[in-house]
Coordinates of C-alpha atoms in Angstrom, one line a residue:
N248 CA 0.0 0.0 0.0
S249 CA 1.4 3.3 -1.1
G250 CA 0.9 6.0 1.6
L251 CA 0.3 9.7 0.7
H252 CA 3.6 11.5 1.3
L253 CA 3.0 15.2 2.1
S254 CA 6.6 16.6 1.6
L255 CA 7.0 20.3 1.8
D256 CA 10.7 20.1 0.8
I257 CA 9.9 20.7 -2.8
P258 CA 6.7 22.5 -3.8
L259 CA 4.9 20.6 -6.5
E260 CA 3.4 22.0 -9.7
R261 CA -0.2 21.0 -10.4
E262 CA 1.0 18.9 -13.4
D263 CA 3.4 17.0 -11.2
W264 CA 0.6 16.3 -8.7
N265 CA -1.8 15.1 -11.4
R266 CA 0.9 12.9 -12.9
E267 CA 1.6 11.4 -9.4
C268 CA -2.1 10.7 -8.8
Q269 CA -2.5 9.1 -12.2
T270 CA 0.4 6.7 -11.4
E271 CA -1.3 5.9 -8.1
R272 CA -4.6 5.2 -9.9
R273 CA -2.9 2.7 -12.2
H274 CA -1.2 0.8 -9.4
D275 CA -3.3 1.4 -6.3
P276 CA -6.9 2.6 -7.0
P277 CA -8.3 5.0 -4.5
R278 CA -10.5 3.5 -1.9
N279 CA -13.3 6.0 -2.7
A280 CA -14.1 9.3 -4.3
K281 CA -13.9 11.1 -1.0
R282 CA -10.2 10.2 -0.6
E283 CA -9.4 11.4 -4.1
R284 CA -11.2 14.7 -3.5
R285 CA -9.3 15.1 -0.2
R286 CA -6.0 14.5 -1.8
S287 CA -6.7 17.2 -4.4
Q288 CA -7.8 19.6 -1.7
L289 CA -4.7 19.0 0.4
H290 CA -2.6 19.7 -2.7
E291 CA -4.4 23.0 -3.0
A292 CA -3.8 23.8 0.7
L293 CA -0.2 22.5 1.1
F294 CA 1.6 22.2 -2.2
T295 CA 1.2 25.5 -4.0
T296 CA 4.3 26.8 -5.6
S297 CA 4.2 29.9 -3.5
M298 CA 4.5 28.1 -0.2
K299 CA 8.3 27.8 -0.2
K300 CA 8.6 31.6 -0.9
M301 CA 6.1 32.5 1.7
H302 CA 7.2 30.1 4.4
P303 CA 10.8 29.0 3.9
I304 CA 10.8 27.1 7.2
L305 CA 8.4 24.5 5.6
E306 CA 11.4 22.9 4.0
T307 CA 11.9 20.9 7.2
S308 CA 8.4 19.4 7.2
L309 CA 7.5 15.9 6.2
F310 CA 4.3 13.9 6.7
E311 CA 3.5 10.4 5.7
E312 CA -0.1 9.2 5.8
K313 CA -0.9 6.4 8.2
T314 CA -4.1 4.6 9.2
M315 CA -6.1 5.2 12.4
S316 CA -4.9 1.7 13.4
D317 CA -1.3 2.8 13.2
F318 CA -2.1 5.8 15.4
E319 CA -3.9 3.6 18.0
K320 CA -0.8 1.2 18.1
M321 CA 1.4 4.2 19.0
Y322 CA -0.8 6.2 21.4
T323 CA -3.7 5.9 23.8
K324 CA -6.1 8.9 23.6
K325 CA -7.8 9.7 26.9
M326 CA -9.9 12.6 28.2
S327 CA -10.3 16.0 26.6
I328 CA -8.2 18.6 28.3
G329 CA -8.9 21.6 26.1
E330 CA -10.2 23.0 22.9
G331 CA -8.8 25.6 20.5
A332 CA -9.9 27.3 17.3
T333 CA -8.7 24.4 15.2
G334 CA -9.4 21.3 17.3
K335 CA -9.6 19.5 20.6
V336 CA -6.7 18.6 22.8
F337 CA -6.7 15.2 24.6
L338 CA -4.5 13.7 27.3
G339 CA -2.6 10.8 25.8
V340 CA 0.0 8.2 26.5
S341 CA 2.8 7.0 24.3
K342 CA 2.6 3.2 24.2
S343 CA 6.3 2.8 23.4
T344 CA 7.7 5.1 26.2
G345 CA 4.8 5.5 28.7
E346 CA 5.2 9.3 28.5
E347 CA 2.0 11.3 29.0
V348 CA 1.5 13.7 26.1
A349 CA -1.0 16.2 24.8
I350 CA -2.7 15.1 21.6
K351 CA -4.3 17.8 19.4
E352 CA -6.8 16.4 16.9
I353 CA -7.4 18.4 13.7
H354 CA -9.8 17.2 11.1
D355 CA -9.1 17.4 7.4
K356 CA -11.6 20.1 6.7
V357 CA -9.9 22.4 9.1
L358 CA -6.4 21.4 7.9
I359 CA -7.3 22.1 4.3
Q360 CA -8.6 25.6 5.1
N361 CA -5.7 26.5 7.5
R362 CA -2.2 26.4 6.2
D363 CA -0.9 28.0 9.4
I364 CA -1.3 24.7 11.2
I365 CA 1.3 23.1 8.8
R366 CA 3.5 26.1 9.3
E367 CA 3.3 25.8 13.1
V368 CA 4.1 22.1 13.0
S369 CA 7.0 22.7 10.7
I370 CA 8.4 25.4 12.9
L371 CA 8.1 23.3 16.1
K372 CA 9.9 20.5 14.3
S373 CA 12.8 22.8 13.7
L374 CA 13.2 23.8 17.4
S375 CA 14.7 21.9 20.3
H376 CA 15.1 23.7 23.6
E377 CA 14.2 23.0 27.2
N378 CA 12.1 26.2 27.4
I379 CA 10.1 25.6 24.3
I380 CA 7.2 23.1 24.2
R381 CA 8.4 20.0 22.4
L382 CA 6.8 18.5 19.4
V383 CA 6.8 14.7 20.1
D384 CA 5.2 13.4 16.9
V385 CA 2.9 14.1 14.0
V386 CA 0.5 11.4 12.7
L387 CA -1.6 12.1 9.5
T388 CA -4.5 9.7 8.8
A389 CA -7.0 9.8 6.0
D390 CA -9.3 12.2 8.0
V391 CA -7.3 13.6 10.9
L392 CA -4.0 15.2 11.7
F393 CA -2.8 14.3 15.2
I394 CA -0.2 16.7 16.7
I395 CA 1.5 15.1 19.7
M396 CA 3.1 17.5 22.1
E397 CA 5.0 17.5 25.3
L398 CA 2.5 17.8 28.2
A399 CA 3.0 20.9 30.4
R400 CA 1.1 20.4 33.7
G401 CA 1.9 23.7 35.3
P402 CA -0.1 27.0 35.3
E403 CA 0.2 29.8 32.7
L404 CA 2.5 32.5 33.7
F405 CA -0.6 34.7 33.3
D406 CA -2.3 32.8 36.2
A407 CA 0.9 32.8 38.2
I408 CA 1.0 36.6 38.0
C409 CA -2.6 36.9 39.0
D410 CA -2.1 34.6 42.0
K411 CA 1.1 36.2 43.3
K412 CA 0.3 39.7 42.1
N413 CA 4.0 40.3 41.5
Y414 CA 7.3 38.4 41.7
G415 CA 10.3 39.4 43.7
E416 CA 13.1 40.6 41.5
A417 CA 15.1 37.4 41.9
D418 CA 12.1 35.3 40.9
A419 CA 11.3 37.5 37.9
L420 CA 15.0 37.2 36.8
K421 CA 14.8 33.4 36.7
V422 CA 11.7 33.6 34.4
I423 CA 13.2 36.3 32.2
R424 CA 16.4 34.4 31.7
M425 CA 14.5 31.3 30.6
I426 CA 12.4 33.3 28.1
C427 CA 15.7 34.9 26.9
R428 CA 17.3 31.6 26.3
A429 CA 14.2 30.3 24.4
L430 CA 14.1 33.4 22.2
H431 CA 17.8 33.2 21.5
H432 CA 17.4 29.6 20.3
M433 CA 14.4 30.6 18.2
H434 CA 16.0 33.7 16.6
T435 CA 19.3 31.9 15.8
S436 CA 17.2 29.1 14.3
G437 CA 15.5 31.7 12.0
V438 CA 12.1 31.7 13.9
C439 CA 10.1 34.6 15.4
H440 CA 7.2 33.9 17.8
R441 CA 5.1 37.1 17.1
D442 CA 2.7 36.5 19.9
L443 CA 4.8 36.4 23.1
K444 CA 2.7 37.1 26.2
P445 CA 2.1 35.6 29.7
E446 CA -0.8 33.4 28.4
N447 CA 1.6 31.7 26.0
I448 CA 4.2 30.8 28.7
L449 CA 3.5 27.7 30.8
Y450 CA 5.2 26.1 33.7
A451 CA 6.3 22.5 32.9
S452 CA 4.8 21.3 36.3
E453 CA 3.4 22.5 39.6
E454 CA 6.9 22.2 41.2
P455 CA 8.3 25.5 42.6
D456 CA 11.4 25.4 40.4
A457 CA 9.7 24.1 37.3
P458 CA 11.0 25.5 34.0
I459 CA 8.8 27.6 31.8
K460 CA 7.7 26.5 28.3
L461 CA 6.9 28.8 25.4
V462 CA 3.8 27.6 23.6
D463 CA 1.3 28.6 20.9
F464 CA 3.4 29.0 17.7
G465 CA 0.3 29.6 15.6
L466 CA 1.5 33.1 14.6
S467 CA 5.2 32.3 14.5
T468 CA 7.1 32.5 11.3
S469 CA 10.6 32.4 9.8
T470 CA 12.6 35.5 9.9
A471 CA 12.5 35.6 6.1
E472 CA 8.7 36.0 6.2
L473 CA 8.1 39.3 8.0
T474 CA 5.6 41.2 5.9
E475 CA 2.3 39.8 7.4
N476 CA 2.9 41.8 10.5
S477 CA -0.5 43.1 11.7
L478 CA -0.9 40.0 13.9
G479 CA -0.2 39.7 17.6
T480 CA -1.8 40.8 20.9
L481 CA -2.5 44.5 21.4
G482 CA -0.7 45.3 24.6
Y483 CA 2.5 43.5 23.6
K484 CA 2.8 44.9 20.0
A485 CA 5.9 46.9 19.2
P486 CA 5.4 50.5 18.0
E487 CA 6.7 49.7 14.5
L488 CA 3.6 47.4 14.0
F489 CA 1.2 50.3 14.6
E490 CA 3.3 52.5 12.3
A491 CA 3.4 49.9 9.5
A492 CA -0.4 49.4 9.8
S493 CA -0.9 53.2 9.6
V494 CA 0.7 53.5 6.2
A495 CA -0.6 50.3 4.7
A496 CA -3.2 50.4 2.0
P497 CA -6.8 49.9 3.4
G498 CA -7.6 46.3 3.7
K499 CA -4.1 45.1 2.9
K500 CA -2.8 42.1 4.9
F501 CA 0.8 42.5 3.8
L502 CA 2.4 45.6 5.2
L503 CA 5.8 47.1 5.5
K504 CA 8.7 44.8 6.4
V505 CA 9.1 44.6 10.1
D506 CA 11.8 42.9 12.1
G507 CA 10.0 40.0 13.9
K508 CA 13.0 39.4 16.3
A509 CA 12.9 43.0 17.5
C510 CA 9.1 42.7 18.0
D511 CA 9.6 39.6 20.2
M512 CA 12.2 41.5 22.3
W513 CA 9.7 44.4 22.8
A514 CA 7.1 41.9 24.0
L515 CA 9.7 40.5 26.4
G516 CA 10.2 44.0 27.8
V517 CA 6.4 44.4 28.4
I518 CA 6.3 40.9 30.2
S519 CA 9.4 41.8 32.3
Y520 CA 7.8 45.1 33.3
I521 CA 4.6 43.2 34.4
L522 CA 6.5 40.6 36.3
L523 CA 8.3 43.2 38.4
C524 CA 5.4 45.3 39.3
G525 CA 2.1 43.6 38.5
F526 CA 0.8 46.1 35.9
P527 CA 1.8 47.0 32.3
P528 CA 3.9 50.0 31.1
F529 CA 1.1 51.3 28.8
F530 CA -2.6 52.1 29.6
S531 CA -5.8 52.6 27.7
E532 CA -7.3 55.4 29.8
D533 CA -6.2 58.3 32.0
H534 CA -7.7 56.9 35.2
F535 CA -5.6 53.8 34.8
K536 CA -2.7 56.0 36.0
D537 CA -4.2 55.9 39.5
P538 CA -1.7 53.9 41.6
D539 CA -4.5 52.3 43.6
F540 CA -6.1 51.1 40.4
Q541 CA -2.8 49.8 39.0
M542 CA -2.1 47.8 42.1
N543 CA -5.5 46.2 42.4
A544 CA -6.9 45.7 38.8
P545 CA -6.0 42.6 36.9
F546 CA -3.4 43.6 34.3
W547 CA -5.3 42.2 31.3
I548 CA -7.9 44.9 31.7
F549 CA -5.4 47.4 30.4
F550 CA -5.3 45.7 27.0
N551 CA -9.1 45.1 26.4
E552 CA -9.3 47.5 23.4
E553 CA -7.2 49.7 21.3
T554 CA -7.7 53.4 22.1
P555 CA -5.9 56.4 20.8
M556 CA -4.2 56.9 24.1
L557 CA -2.9 53.3 24.3
R558 CA -1.6 53.5 20.7
E559 CA 0.0 56.8 21.4
Q560 CA 1.7 55.6 24.6
I561 CA 3.2 52.6 22.8
C562 CA 4.3 54.5 19.8
N563 CA 5.9 57.3 21.9
G564 CA 7.8 54.6 23.9
V565 CA 8.0 56.6 27.1
I566 CA 8.6 54.3 30.1
E567 CA 7.8 55.3 33.6
F568 CA 8.6 53.5 36.9
P569 CA 6.0 54.9 39.3
S570 CA 6.3 54.8 43.1
P571 CA 5.7 52.8 45.2
A572 CA 5.6 49.8 42.9
W573 CA 9.1 50.3 41.6
D574 CA 10.8 51.7 44.7
N575 CA 12.5 48.4 45.5
V576 CA 13.4 47.3 42.0
S577 CA 17.1 47.6 41.1
E578 CA 18.4 50.1 38.5
N579 CA 19.8 47.2 36.5
A580 CA 16.4 45.8 36.1
K581 CA 15.0 49.2 35.0
H582 CA 17.8 49.6 32.6
F583 CA 17.2 46.2 31.1
I584 CA 13.5 47.1 30.5
Q585 CA 14.4 50.5 29.0
Q586 CA 16.7 48.7 26.5
L587 CA 13.9 46.4 25.4
L588 CA 11.3 49.1 25.2
Q589 CA 13.3 51.7 23.2
K590 CA 11.6 53.1 20.1
G591 CA 13.6 53.4 16.9
T592 CA 16.3 50.8 17.8
S593 CA 16.8 47.3 16.6
R594 CA 16.4 45.8 20.1
H595 CA 18.4 42.8 18.9
F596 CA 19.2 40.1 21.3
L597 CA 20.3 40.9 24.8
S598 CA 22.2 38.1 26.6
P599 CA 20.2 36.2 29.2
E600 CA 23.2 36.6 31.5
S601 CA 23.3 40.4 31.1
N602 CA 21.7 42.3 34.0

């Protein structure tokens, strides 16, 4: 039985695909018309000649179609533990290693309509770092793509901030160093995250000294693909993203070229600021400058909607360290944040051991 090989190493022309399908029909007739239609649709979604130019990182991706029986021999799928925009996530166990894993189940209709899933998988396959969630396996069947990931059992950094209100500087430094190391690995591997925020940083376990894991690479991209730059989460966007959007033609998705690595470092600056004081460096409304409000409101309320004031504050890049929240924070930490939240600089990588 000849499996369907979805190789993104070399984009296929339509004629090449048709020729390959004709050869398969002669030697191994399709099981049914639905499979034939699905293959054609997958070709449209995954094998267009523009894919390599748009997403160079896809050269590392390779999928071989298996049966559902093959999947069940490798993994046990248990209870549902979450659901995202593209599919459900289940607790699973590898039968060969006994390792508990997270299994994301994406049906073919979603896969055909969403190329970013393939890009995310391809990028994760290219990364290997203790502070980046690990891609364990990918299993493609006739109807479903199973993405098997390392299971992180700890809380989101978002929840940890809410529970503890703020970290001591030494605790924050541990987290920031781990994020720096993960970003350094990504950037030297030619990858930008593009949606770095506390919600996308998990603890590996509930243990006090558990490492953090960067997750959710759905908006990530190679450093060679930096024009689709209107994406990301409002409060963590770098000023150049707003500036690029302001000069783009109305309705255009592809804007000016923006350095994705520098945008990741800006987001790291915002996260570092929040870790050290419990509220963000930029606010949507004037009354958010009230110190009592800052110290008692959950920080995500500051990012609920884009307002002229929030956009202006981010684009001006003026950073303040108000009392009393910053009274006991070192000058080194403040200088580190100022370096990351500078407007008009490259903000290229700062060593995790600096500061």
